[in-house]
mmCIF file of C-alpha atoms and ligand atoms in Angstrom:
data_model
loop_
_atom_site.group_PDB
_atom_site.id
_atom_site.type_symbol
_atom_site.label_atom_id
_atom_site.label_comp_id
_atom_site.label_asym_id
_atom_site.label_seq_id
_atom_site.Cartn_x
_atom_site.Cartn_y
_atom_site.Cartn_z
ATOM 1 C CA UNK A 144 -0.250 -0.079 -0.229
ATOM 2 C CA UNK A 145 1.802 3.636 -0.772
ATOM 3 C CA UNK A 146 2.762 5.814 2.258
ATOM 4 C CA UNK A 147 0.718 9.361 1.769
ATOM 5 C CA UNK A 148 3.710 11.719 1.758
ATOM 6 C CA UNK A 149 2.254 14.554 3.864
ATOM 7 C CA UNK A 150 2.073 11.806 6.697
ATOM 8 C CA UNK A 151 5.557 10.248 7.049
ATOM 9 C CA UNK A 152 6.432 14.241 6.750
ATOM 10 C CA UNK A 153 4.309 14.593 9.711
ATOM 11 C CA UNK A 154 5.053 11.206 11.344
ATOM 12 C CA UNK A 155 9.140 12.198 10.255
ATOM 13 C CA UNK A 156 8.490 15.550 12.719
ATOM 14 C CA UNK A 157 6.796 14.058 15.178
ATOM 15 C CA UNK A 158 9.821 11.823 15.405
ATOM 16 C CA UNK A 159 12.612 13.947 15.323
ATOM 17 C CA UNK A 160 9.938 16.746 17.841
ATOM 18 C CA UNK A 161 10.047 13.323 20.087
ATOM 19 C CA UNK A 162 13.367 11.981 19.840
ATOM 20 C CA UNK A 163 14.726 15.926 20.498
ATOM 21 C CA UNK A 164 12.521 16.517 23.364
ATOM 22 C CA UNK A 165 13.310 12.975 25.158
ATOM 23 C CA UNK A 166 17.574 13.619 24.419
ATOM 24 C CA UNK A 167 17.178 17.489 25.609
ATOM 25 C CA UNK A 168 15.395 16.437 28.400
ATOM 26 C CA UNK A 169 17.764 13.759 29.771
ATOM 27 C CA UNK A 170 19.840 16.375 31.634
ATOM 28 C CA UNK A 171 16.897 17.681 33.564
ATOM 29 C CA UNK A 172 15.074 13.610 34.337
ATOM 30 C CA UNK A 173 14.110 14.187 37.343
ATOM 31 C CA UNK A 174 12.648 17.794 37.353
ATOM 32 C CA UNK A 175 11.012 17.619 33.383
ATOM 33 C CA UNK A 176 9.931 13.554 33.918
ATOM 34 C CA UNK A 177 6.157 14.248 34.569
ATOM 35 C CA UNK A 178 6.334 16.160 31.880
ATOM 36 C CA UNK A 179 7.984 13.629 29.098
ATOM 37 C CA UNK A 180 5.141 11.353 30.418
ATOM 38 C CA UNK A 181 2.480 13.493 29.601
ATOM 39 C CA UNK A 182 4.312 14.059 26.188
ATOM 40 C CA UNK A 183 5.125 10.898 25.245
ATOM 41 C CA UNK A 184 1.826 9.866 26.431
ATOM 42 C CA UNK A 185 -0.157 12.079 23.663
ATOM 43 C CA UNK A 186 2.689 11.073 21.448
ATOM 44 C CA UNK A 187 1.483 7.966 21.382
ATOM 45 C CA UNK A 188 -2.047 8.405 21.032
ATOM 46 C CA UNK A 189 -2.007 10.662 18.590
ATOM 47 C CA UNK A 190 0.724 8.187 16.406
ATOM 48 C CA UNK A 191 -1.957 5.673 16.929
ATOM 49 C CA UNK A 192 -4.388 6.845 15.698
ATOM 50 C CA UNK A 193 -2.942 8.340 12.823
ATOM 51 C CA UNK A 194 -1.523 5.058 12.214
ATOM 52 C CA UNK A 195 -4.363 2.886 12.332
ATOM 53 C CA UNK A 196 -4.671 2.587 8.832
ATOM 54 C CA UNK A 197 -0.607 2.150 7.871
ATOM 55 C CA UNK A 198 0.146 -0.719 10.251
ATOM 56 C CA UNK A 199 3.855 -1.413 8.038
ATOM 57 C CA UNK A 200 5.185 1.646 8.240
ATOM 58 C CA UNK A 201 3.470 2.093 11.957
ATOM 59 C CA UNK A 202 5.381 -0.870 13.133
ATOM 60 C CA UNK A 203 9.200 0.199 11.645
ATOM 61 C CA UNK A 204 8.186 3.833 13.259
ATOM 62 C CA UNK A 205 7.475 2.371 17.081
ATOM 63 C CA UNK A 206 10.997 -0.136 16.020
ATOM 64 C CA UNK A 207 12.651 2.576 15.417
ATOM 65 C CA UNK A 208 10.845 4.520 18.880
ATOM 66 C CA UNK A 209 10.967 1.642 21.151
ATOM 67 C CA UNK A 210 15.149 1.527 19.539
ATOM 68 C CA UNK A 211 15.665 5.227 20.966
ATOM 69 C CA UNK A 212 13.784 4.954 23.892
ATOM 70 C CA UNK A 213 14.042 1.379 25.504
ATOM 71 C CA UNK A 214 11.834 2.225 28.620
ATOM 72 C CA UNK A 215 8.823 3.304 27.548
ATOM 73 C CA UNK A 216 6.205 0.641 27.748
ATOM 74 C CA UNK A 217 3.704 2.444 25.790
ATOM 75 C CA UNK A 218 5.787 1.704 22.022
ATOM 76 C CA UNK A 219 5.530 -1.847 23.693
ATOM 77 C CA UNK A 220 2.108 -1.572 24.254
ATOM 78 C CA UNK A 221 1.246 0.059 21.024
ATOM 79 C CA UNK A 222 3.538 -1.994 19.299
ATOM 80 C CA UNK A 223 2.131 -5.206 20.451
ATOM 81 C CA UNK A 224 -1.595 -4.497 19.584
ATOM 82 C CA UNK A 225 -0.634 -3.753 15.741
ATOM 83 C CA UNK A 226 0.981 -7.767 16.017
ATOM 84 C CA UNK A 227 -2.330 -8.491 17.064
ATOM 85 C CA UNK A 228 -4.939 -6.640 15.006
ATOM 86 C CA UNK A 229 -2.383 -7.667 12.384
ATOM 87 C CA UNK A 230 -2.783 -11.609 13.202
ATOM 88 C CA UNK A 231 0.598 -12.025 14.522
ATOM 89 C CA UNK A 232 -0.036 -12.933 17.598
ATOM 90 C CA UNK A 233 2.758 -14.844 18.165
ATOM 91 C CA UNK A 234 5.049 -11.990 17.973
ATOM 92 C CA UNK A 235 2.211 -9.889 19.952
ATOM 93 C CA UNK A 236 2.573 -12.369 22.495
ATOM 94 C CA UNK A 237 6.511 -11.981 22.870
ATOM 95 C CA UNK A 238 6.045 -8.316 23.264
ATOM 96 C CA UNK A 239 3.423 -8.166 26.184
ATOM 97 C CA UNK A 240 5.247 -11.231 27.827
ATOM 98 C CA UNK A 241 8.979 -9.103 27.552
ATOM 99 C CA UNK A 242 6.902 -6.257 28.908
ATOM 100 C CA UNK A 243 4.959 -7.961 32.213
ATOM 101 C CA UNK A 244 8.644 -9.722 32.774
ATOM 102 C CA UNK A 245 10.676 -5.949 33.469
ATOM 103 C CA UNK A 246 11.199 -5.585 36.809
ATOM 104 C CA UNK A 247 10.508 -2.078 37.022
ATOM 105 C CA UNK A 248 6.893 -1.569 35.727
ATOM 106 C CA UNK A 249 3.634 -0.004 38.563
ATOM 107 C CA UNK A 250 1.073 -2.860 38.733
ATOM 108 C CA UNK A 251 -1.285 -0.542 36.600
ATOM 109 C CA UNK A 252 1.551 -0.774 33.002
ATOM 110 C CA UNK A 253 1.700 -4.852 34.338
ATOM 111 C CA UNK A 254 -2.108 -4.649 34.884
ATOM 112 C CA UNK A 255 -3.000 -3.577 31.476
ATOM 113 C CA UNK A 256 -0.159 -5.110 29.744
ATOM 114 C CA UNK A 257 -1.791 -8.411 31.131
ATOM 115 C CA UNK A 258 -5.345 -7.463 29.379
ATOM 116 C CA UNK A 259 -3.325 -7.572 25.965
ATOM 117 C CA UNK A 260 -1.789 -10.562 26.783
ATOM 118 C CA UNK A 261 -5.039 -11.637 27.530
ATOM 119 C CA UNK A 262 -6.313 -10.421 23.881
ATOM 120 C CA UNK A 263 -3.817 -12.150 22.227
ATOM 121 C CA UNK A 264 -4.009 -15.176 23.673
ATOM 122 C CA UNK A 265 -8.196 -14.754 22.900
ATOM 123 C CA UNK A 266 -6.867 -13.816 19.289
ATOM 124 C CA UNK A 267 -4.371 -16.939 19.201
ATOM 125 C CA UNK A 268 -7.523 -19.437 20.607
ATOM 126 C CA UNK A 269 -5.629 -20.226 23.776
ATOM 127 C CA UNK A 270 -8.505 -20.096 25.490
ATOM 128 C CA UNK A 271 -7.185 -21.318 28.678
ATOM 129 C CA UNK A 272 -4.771 -18.961 28.799
ATOM 130 C CA UNK A 273 -6.763 -16.115 28.423
ATOM 131 C CA UNK A 274 -8.959 -17.632 31.545
ATOM 132 C CA UNK A 275 -6.282 -17.719 33.755
ATOM 133 C CA UNK A 276 -5.209 -14.041 33.022
ATOM 134 C CA UNK A 277 -8.533 -12.757 33.553
ATOM 135 C CA UNK A 278 -9.204 -14.608 36.031
ATOM 136 C CA UNK A 279 -6.382 -12.896 37.709
ATOM 137 C CA UNK A 280 -6.815 -9.233 37.318
ATOM 138 C CA UNK A 281 -10.268 -9.927 38.234
ATOM 139 C CA UNK A 282 -9.270 -11.567 41.526
ATOM 140 C CA UNK A 283 -6.901 -8.838 41.967
ATOM 141 C CA UNK A 284 -9.749 -6.099 41.085
ATOM 142 C CA UNK A 285 -8.476 -4.754 38.626
ATOM 143 C CA UNK A 286 -9.218 -3.458 35.335
ATOM 144 C CA UNK A 287 -12.278 -6.346 36.292
ATOM 145 C CA UNK A 288 -15.049 -5.418 34.200
ATOM 146 C CA UNK A 289 -12.690 -5.531 31.166
ATOM 147 C CA UNK A 290 -11.648 -8.610 32.071
ATOM 148 C CA UNK A 291 -15.431 -10.218 33.187
ATOM 149 C CA UNK A 292 -16.293 -8.993 29.786
ATOM 150 C CA UNK A 293 -13.782 -11.190 28.613
ATOM 151 C CA UNK A 294 -14.644 -13.965 30.077
ATOM 152 C CA UNK A 295 -17.805 -13.928 29.363
ATOM 153 C CA UNK A 296 -17.098 -13.549 25.847
ATOM 154 C CA UNK A 297 -14.962 -16.855 26.664
ATOM 155 C CA UNK A 298 -17.908 -18.675 27.954
ATOM 156 C CA UNK A 299 -19.652 -17.898 24.871
ATOM 157 C CA UNK A 300 -16.976 -19.335 22.554
ATOM 158 C CA UNK A 301 -16.706 -22.367 24.640
ATOM 159 C CA UNK A 302 -20.674 -22.887 25.115
ATOM 160 C CA UNK A 303 -20.346 -22.681 28.801
ATOM 161 C CA UNK A 304 -23.244 -21.242 29.630
ATOM 162 C CA UNK A 305 -23.779 -21.884 33.584
ATOM 163 C CA UNK A 306 -20.584 -19.872 34.225
ATOM 164 C CA UNK A 307 -20.832 -17.656 31.506
ATOM 165 C CA UNK A 308 -24.397 -16.470 34.074
ATOM 166 C CA UNK A 309 -22.364 -16.285 37.285
ATOM 167 C CA UNK A 310 -19.120 -13.662 35.161
ATOM 168 C CA UNK A 311 -22.439 -11.355 34.018
ATOM 169 C CA UNK A 312 -23.685 -11.518 37.279
ATOM 170 C CA UNK A 313 -20.490 -9.932 38.497
ATOM 171 C CA UNK A 314 -19.606 -7.778 36.108
ATOM 172 C CA UNK A 315 -23.318 -6.312 36.788
ATOM 173 C CA UNK A 316 -22.700 -5.538 40.681
ATOM 174 C CA UNK A 317 -19.078 -4.220 39.108
ATOM 175 C CA UNK A 318 -20.191 -1.897 36.599
ATOM 176 C CA UNK A 319 -23.814 -1.175 38.176
ATOM 177 C CA UNK A 320 -25.267 -1.534 33.853
ATOM 178 C CA UNK A 321 -27.768 -4.789 34.028
ATOM 179 C CA UNK A 322 -26.949 -7.984 31.594
ATOM 180 C CA UNK A 323 -30.164 -8.417 32.024
ATOM 181 C CA UNK A 324 -30.407 -9.488 28.197
ATOM 182 C CA UNK A 325 -27.608 -11.509 28.125
ATOM 183 C CA UNK A 326 -28.134 -13.247 31.069
ATOM 184 C CA UNK A 327 -31.736 -14.080 29.815
ATOM 185 C CA UNK A 328 -30.492 -15.546 26.248
ATOM 186 C CA UNK A 329 -27.476 -17.663 28.044
ATOM 187 C CA UNK A 330 -30.647 -18.949 30.451
ATOM 188 C CA UNK A 331 -32.522 -19.982 26.892
ATOM 189 C CA UNK A 332 -28.914 -21.655 25.539
ATOM 190 C CA UNK A 333 -29.428 -23.278 28.810
ATOM 191 C CA UNK A 334 -33.316 -24.035 28.167
ATOM 192 C CA UNK A 335 -32.686 -25.800 24.798
ATOM 193 C CA UNK A 336 -30.435 -28.194 25.636
ATOM 194 C CA UNK A 337 -32.122 -29.660 28.410
ATOM 195 C CA UNK A 338 -35.243 -29.434 25.843
ATOM 196 C CA UNK A 339 -33.064 -30.964 23.451
ATOM 197 C CA UNK A 340 -32.505 -33.957 25.513
ATOM 198 C CA UNK A 341 -36.077 -34.217 26.071
ATOM 199 C CA UNK A 342 -35.840 -32.849 30.010
ATOM 200 C CA UNK A 343 -39.024 -30.701 28.961
ATOM 201 C CA UNK A 344 -39.890 -29.266 32.735
ATOM 202 C CA UNK A 345 -35.744 -28.602 33.225
ATOM 203 C CA UNK A 346 -35.799 -26.366 29.855
ATOM 204 C CA UNK A 347 -39.480 -24.849 30.583
ATOM 205 C CA UNK A 348 -38.272 -24.248 34.245
ATOM 206 C CA UNK A 349 -35.274 -21.753 32.908
ATOM 207 C CA UNK A 350 -37.607 -20.484 29.806
ATOM 208 C CA UNK A 351 -39.510 -19.424 33.238
ATOM 209 C CA UNK A 352 -36.286 -18.288 35.343
ATOM 210 C CA UNK A 353 -35.314 -16.522 31.411
ATOM 211 C CA UNK A 354 -38.225 -14.727 31.864
ATOM 212 C CA UNK A 355 -38.370 -13.229 35.225
ATOM 213 C CA UNK A 356 -34.023 -12.039 34.925
ATOM 214 C CA UNK A 357 -35.616 -9.800 31.712
ATOM 215 C CA UNK A 358 -39.569 -9.578 31.359
ATOM 216 C CA UNK A 359 -38.327 -8.161 27.554
ATOM 217 C CA UNK A 360 -36.711 -12.016 26.821
ATOM 218 C CA UNK A 361 -38.688 -12.638 23.528
ATOM 219 C CA UNK A 362 -36.420 -15.056 22.847
ATOM 220 C CA UNK A 363 -37.927 -16.508 25.896
ATOM 221 C CA UNK A 364 -41.425 -17.084 24.971
ATOM 222 C CA UNK A 365 -40.785 -17.452 21.899
ATOM 223 C CA UNK A 366 -39.104 -20.598 22.853
ATOM 224 C CA UNK A 367 -42.550 -21.444 25.152
ATOM 225 C CA UNK A 368 -44.972 -20.828 22.825
ATOM 226 C CA UNK A 369 -42.181 -22.863 20.159
ATOM 227 C CA UNK A 370 -42.397 -26.096 22.083
ATOM 228 C CA UNK A 371 -46.258 -25.367 23.291
ATOM 229 C CA UNK A 372 -47.137 -25.528 19.406
ATOM 230 C CA UNK A 373 -44.837 -28.979 19.191
ATOM 231 C CA UNK A 374 -46.726 -30.391 21.653
ATOM 232 C CA UNK A 375 -50.110 -29.806 20.833
ATOM 233 C CA UNK A 376 -50.394 -27.196 23.596
ATOM 234 C CA UNK A 377 -52.391 -24.722 21.686
ATOM 235 C CA UNK A 378 -53.429 -22.237 24.616
ATOM 236 C CA UNK A 379 -49.883 -21.543 25.367
ATOM 237 C CA UNK A 380 -49.091 -21.782 21.940
ATOM 238 C CA UNK A 381 -51.129 -18.705 21.271
ATOM 239 C CA UNK A 382 -50.789 -17.136 25.129
ATOM 240 C CA UNK A 383 -46.571 -17.214 24.665
ATOM 241 C CA UNK A 384 -46.223 -16.310 20.774
ATOM 242 C CA UNK A 385 -49.002 -13.140 21.049
ATOM 243 C CA UNK A 386 -46.266 -11.744 23.550
ATOM 244 C CA UNK A 387 -43.533 -12.398 21.722
ATOM 245 C CA UNK A 388 -45.363 -10.682 18.798
ATOM 246 C CA UNK A 389 -45.961 -7.526 20.729
ATOM 247 C CA UNK A 390 -42.426 -7.698 22.270
ATOM 248 C CA UNK A 391 -40.973 -8.161 18.489
ATOM 249 C CA UNK A 392 -42.597 -8.289 15.494
ATOM 250 C CA UNK A 393 -39.679 -9.131 13.125
ATOM 251 C CA UNK A 394 -40.255 -12.736 14.518
ATOM 252 C CA UNK A 395 -43.349 -13.371 12.432
ATOM 253 C CA UNK A 396 -42.100 -15.655 10.431
ATOM 254 C CA UNK A 397 -40.752 -17.495 12.795
ATOM 255 C CA UNK A 398 -43.948 -17.764 14.781
ATOM 256 C CA UNK A 399 -46.956 -16.925 13.169
ATOM 257 C CA UNK A 400 -47.389 -20.178 11.828
ATOM 258 C CA UNK A 401 -47.898 -21.644 14.362
ATOM 259 C CA UNK A 402 -49.887 -19.350 16.139
ATOM 260 C CA UNK A 403 -52.407 -19.429 13.207
ATOM 261 C CA UNK A 404 -52.276 -23.160 13.424
ATOM 262 C CA UNK A 405 -52.973 -23.143 16.490
ATOM 263 C CA UNK A 406 -56.278 -20.750 17.200
ATOM 264 C CA UNK A 407 -57.708 -23.120 13.709
ATOM 265 C CA UNK A 408 -56.714 -26.602 16.101
ATOM 266 C CA UNK A 409 -58.685 -24.622 19.079
ATOM 267 C CA UNK A 410 -61.739 -24.276 16.810
ATOM 268 C CA UNK A 411 -61.647 -19.733 16.059
ATOM 269 C CA UNK A 412 -60.592 -19.521 13.227
ATOM 270 C CA UNK A 413 -62.039 -15.378 13.739
ATOM 271 C CA UNK A 414 -58.990 -15.303 15.886
ATOM 272 C CA UNK A 415 -56.780 -16.399 13.639
ATOM 273 C CA UNK A 416 -58.166 -13.813 10.964
ATOM 274 C CA UNK A 417 -57.571 -11.049 13.767
ATOM 275 C CA UNK A 418 -54.419 -12.320 14.367
ATOM 276 C CA UNK A 419 -53.276 -12.279 10.557
ATOM 277 C CA UNK A 420 -54.683 -8.543 10.155
ATOM 278 C CA UNK A 421 -52.638 -7.614 13.224
ATOM 279 C CA UNK A 422 -49.278 -9.127 12.018
ATOM 280 C CA UNK A 423 -50.466 -8.043 8.666
ATOM 281 C CA UNK A 424 -50.367 -4.122 10.470
ATOM 282 C CA UNK A 425 -47.462 -4.706 12.839
ATOM 283 C CA UNK A 426 -44.957 -6.996 9.871
ATOM 284 C CA UNK A 427 -43.695 -5.569 7.104
ATOM 285 C CA UNK A 428 -43.100 -7.933 5.517
ATOM 286 C CA UNK A 429 -44.885 -10.214 2.721
ATOM 287 C CA UNK A 430 -45.241 -13.631 4.746
ATOM 288 C CA UNK A 431 -48.662 -12.650 7.175
ATOM 289 C CA UNK A 432 -49.995 -11.470 3.304
ATOM 290 C CA UNK A 433 -49.425 -14.937 1.894
ATOM 291 C CA UNK A 434 -51.427 -16.873 4.490
ATOM 292 C CA UNK A 435 -54.047 -15.386 4.187
ATOM 293 C CA UNK A 436 -54.113 -15.632 0.494
ATOM 294 C CA UNK A 437 -54.060 -19.404 1.872
ATOM 295 C CA UNK A 438 -57.068 -18.601 4.146
ATOM 296 C CA UNK A 439 -58.880 -17.326 1.183
ATOM 297 C CA UNK A 440 -58.386 -19.701 -1.689
ATOM 298 C CA UNK A 441 -60.623 -22.558 0.686
ATOM 299 C CA UNK A 442 -62.895 -20.087 2.030
ATOM 300 C CA UNK A 443 -64.043 -18.542 -1.536
ATOM 301 C CA UNK A 444 -61.680 -20.334 -4.253
ATOM 302 C CA UNK A 445 -58.633 -19.325 -6.044
ATOM 303 C CA UNK A 446 -60.014 -15.756 -7.912
ATOM 304 C CA UNK A 447 -60.706 -13.914 -4.902
ATOM 305 C CA UNK A 448 -57.026 -14.679 -3.280
ATOM 306 C CA UNK A 449 -55.404 -13.656 -6.459
ATOM 307 C CA UNK A 450 -56.992 -10.732 -6.378
ATOM 308 C CA UNK A 451 -56.533 -9.950 -2.969
ATOM 309 C CA UNK A 452 -53.092 -10.807 -3.712
ATOM 310 C CA UNK A 453 -52.677 -8.719 -6.989
ATOM 311 C CA UNK A 454 -53.949 -5.568 -4.621
ATOM 312 C CA UNK A 455 -51.547 -5.956 -2.405
ATOM 313 C CA UNK A 456 -48.863 -6.302 -4.310
ATOM 314 C CA UNK A 457 -48.792 -3.293 -6.236
ATOM 315 C CA UNK A 458 -48.677 -1.283 -2.915
ATOM 316 C CA UNK A 459 -45.426 -3.388 -2.198
ATOM 317 C CA UNK A 460 -44.125 -5.118 -4.477
ATOM 318 C CA UNK A 461 -42.451 -8.441 -3.188
ATOM 319 C CA UNK A 462 -40.410 -11.267 -5.380
ATOM 320 C CA UNK A 463 -42.341 -14.205 -3.175
ATOM 321 C CA UNK A 464 -45.824 -12.791 -3.266
ATOM 322 C CA UNK A 465 -45.516 -13.104 -6.935
ATOM 323 C CA UNK A 466 -44.570 -16.916 -6.653
ATOM 324 C CA UNK A 467 -47.534 -17.327 -4.704
ATOM 325 C CA UNK A 468 -49.543 -14.990 -6.896
ATOM 326 C CA UNK A 469 -47.681 -17.020 -9.652
ATOM 327 C CA UNK A 470 -48.696 -20.828 -8.203
ATOM 328 C CA UNK A 471 -52.403 -20.252 -7.644
ATOM 329 C CA UNK A 472 -52.380 -18.660 -11.963
ATOM 330 C CA UNK A 473 -51.449 -22.097 -12.776
ATOM 331 C CA UNK A 474 -53.803 -23.493 -10.502
ATOM 332 C CA UNK A 475 -56.499 -21.814 -13.321
ATOM 333 C CA UNK A 476 -54.672 -20.881 -16.345
ATOM 334 C CA UNK A 477 -54.858 -23.007 -19.274
ATOM 335 C CA UNK A 478 -53.008 -25.312 -20.517
ATOM 336 C CA UNK A 479 -50.418 -23.576 -22.707
ATOM 337 C CA UNK A 480 -50.132 -20.686 -20.294
ATOM 338 C CA UNK A 481 -49.759 -23.481 -17.402
ATOM 339 C CA UNK A 482 -46.392 -24.568 -18.547
ATOM 340 C CA UNK A 483 -44.994 -20.937 -18.633
ATOM 341 C CA UNK A 484 -47.005 -19.879 -15.833
ATOM 342 C CA UNK A 485 -44.340 -23.080 -14.235
ATOM 343 C CA UNK A 486 -41.788 -22.288 -15.517
ATOM 344 C CA UNK A 487 -41.892 -18.512 -14.417
ATOM 345 C CA UNK A 488 -42.506 -20.154 -10.629
ATOM 346 C CA UNK A 489 -39.395 -22.156 -10.975
ATOM 347 C CA UNK A 490 -37.139 -19.147 -12.203
ATOM 348 C CA UNK A 491 -39.061 -17.393 -8.733
ATOM 349 C CA UNK A 492 -38.439 -20.227 -6.441
ATOM 350 C CA UNK A 493 -34.971 -20.042 -7.718
ATOM 351 C CA UNK A 494 -34.619 -16.713 -6.748
ATOM 352 C CA UNK A 495 -36.056 -16.162 -3.739
ATOM 353 C CA UNK A 496 -33.501 -19.969 -2.951
ATOM 354 C CA UNK A 497 -30.273 -17.274 -4.065
ATOM 355 C CA UNK A 498 -31.266 -15.324 -1.120
ATOM 356 C CA UNK A 499 -30.539 -14.939 2.416
ATOM 357 C CA UNK A 500 -34.475 -14.646 4.167
ATOM 358 C CA UNK A 501 -32.298 -13.032 6.904
ATOM 359 C CA UNK A 502 -29.203 -10.109 7.758
ATOM 360 C CA UNK A 503 -27.228 -9.410 10.922
ATOM 361 C CA UNK A 504 -27.673 -5.921 11.784
ATOM 362 C CA UNK A 505 -24.342 -5.450 13.352
ATOM 363 C CA UNK A 506 -22.353 -7.764 10.401
ATOM 364 C CA UNK A 507 -24.153 -8.332 7.544
ATOM 365 C CA UNK A 508 -23.678 -12.100 8.222
ATOM 366 C CA UNK A 509 -26.737 -13.674 6.053
ATOM 367 C CA UNK A 510 -27.870 -16.493 6.247
ATOM 368 C CA UNK A 511 -31.612 -18.473 5.341
ATOM 369 C CA UNK A 512 -32.839 -19.436 8.987
ATOM 370 C CA UNK A 513 -33.687 -17.385 11.898
ATOM 371 C CA UNK A 514 -30.384 -17.732 14.496
ATOM 372 C CA UNK A 515 -30.620 -15.974 17.832
ATOM 373 C CA UNK A 516 -26.925 -15.132 18.083
ATOM 374 C CA UNK A 517 -25.285 -14.490 15.354
ATOM 375 C CA UNK A 518 -23.115 -17.439 13.872
ATOM 376 C CA UNK A 519 -20.654 -14.594 12.128
ATOM 377 C CA UNK A 520 -20.259 -11.324 14.635
ATOM 378 C CA UNK A 521 -21.211 -13.675 17.808
ATOM 379 C CA UNK A 522 -23.773 -10.134 18.452
ATOM 380 C CA UNK A 523 -27.408 -11.472 19.982
ATOM 381 C CA UNK A 524 -31.351 -11.002 18.468
ATOM 382 C CA UNK A 525 -29.202 -9.346 15.514
ATOM 383 C CA UNK A 526 -30.103 -11.261 12.766
ATOM 384 C CA UNK A 527 -33.622 -9.910 11.682
ATOM 385 C CA UNK A 528 -35.947 -10.820 8.471
ATOM 386 C CA UNK A 529 -35.018 -9.170 5.129
ATOM 387 C CA UNK A 530 -37.749 -6.717 4.397
ATOM 388 C CA UNK A 531 -37.837 -4.846 0.703
ATOM 389 C CA UNK A 532 -38.699 -6.468 -2.819
ATOM 390 C CA UNK A 533 -35.921 -9.533 -1.907
ATOM 391 C CA UNK A 534 -36.805 -9.785 1.081
ATOM 392 C CA UNK A 535 -39.995 -10.901 3.198
HETATM 393 ZN ZN1 LIG B 266 -23.287 -10.650 13.188
#
């Protein structure tokens, strides 16, 4: 990558200035110590910022500075940080280990270096070592909040949800910031494992615990609704499904079919209709519209459904809606037109299959199905249905 001349010039000036200042101040080291330190710190902060996009050159410059002043802790911290960000974790680990081994570090400098080393270990996949280090920092109550966040991240990677909850509660105590949403997600993960092992009562107890921990924990309502649907408990499915959709209408594609079916099974088709009407008002996607068109087919026939769907698609065009419309028209078409409509339907189906139905609003990860935790960036509840012409 070319190195912009202006930036290079600026750096050279900074280096010359800094080098000169340090050398000049050596004579009066005792009195000017604090001032030099202050200058040094702001200099490195600025330099770090400047060099964010130019890592090769940054390393060169840092190595030069490290040579000029072997005692500069910040240079080594910045160097190690750069190595880690470039994926050179071995070099980052070496820099930070060397730093920690120095006898003259203050306890603050040492704990900073330990934090950095912990991050190197995480990046290198050495989770055990990272965990030991962060646990030590928490036990001596230094940078405890950062260390606890890293420990929570390790637990997530290891899917150790119970310990994750423990650390999240400690983080709440340390910072005073609520971790209720995260704790609820972890409880839902624990519930999932129990339900998969067919331990229904244990799973339900954990889901209830999640709802108690965070009353807006939409996942705990959604999971209960799905479980009840699978077990034929229609009233429970409706109750929890409706609550989940009140909290987050974007779960409509996931939960709407279950709740509609549950209403039908309890002999309340009118309430299913009302539920769909409400879903069409609250949810911008086409899936409730398609669901309603299917009900119209059953009651009034294909022509009425085609009229309804065409009307809807005028105001909100959608490939999925069009595919449903073509599907309806195939059935009532003359044989010559039917062949063409069938090929068009197949084309549309291929188009839909090629699209991601869901996307993470944090990292852009595209997914065919819903995930509570983004497989890309590991954020929670960030994977949402894609809307618009090609989406839902
Ligand atoms: Zn993501």
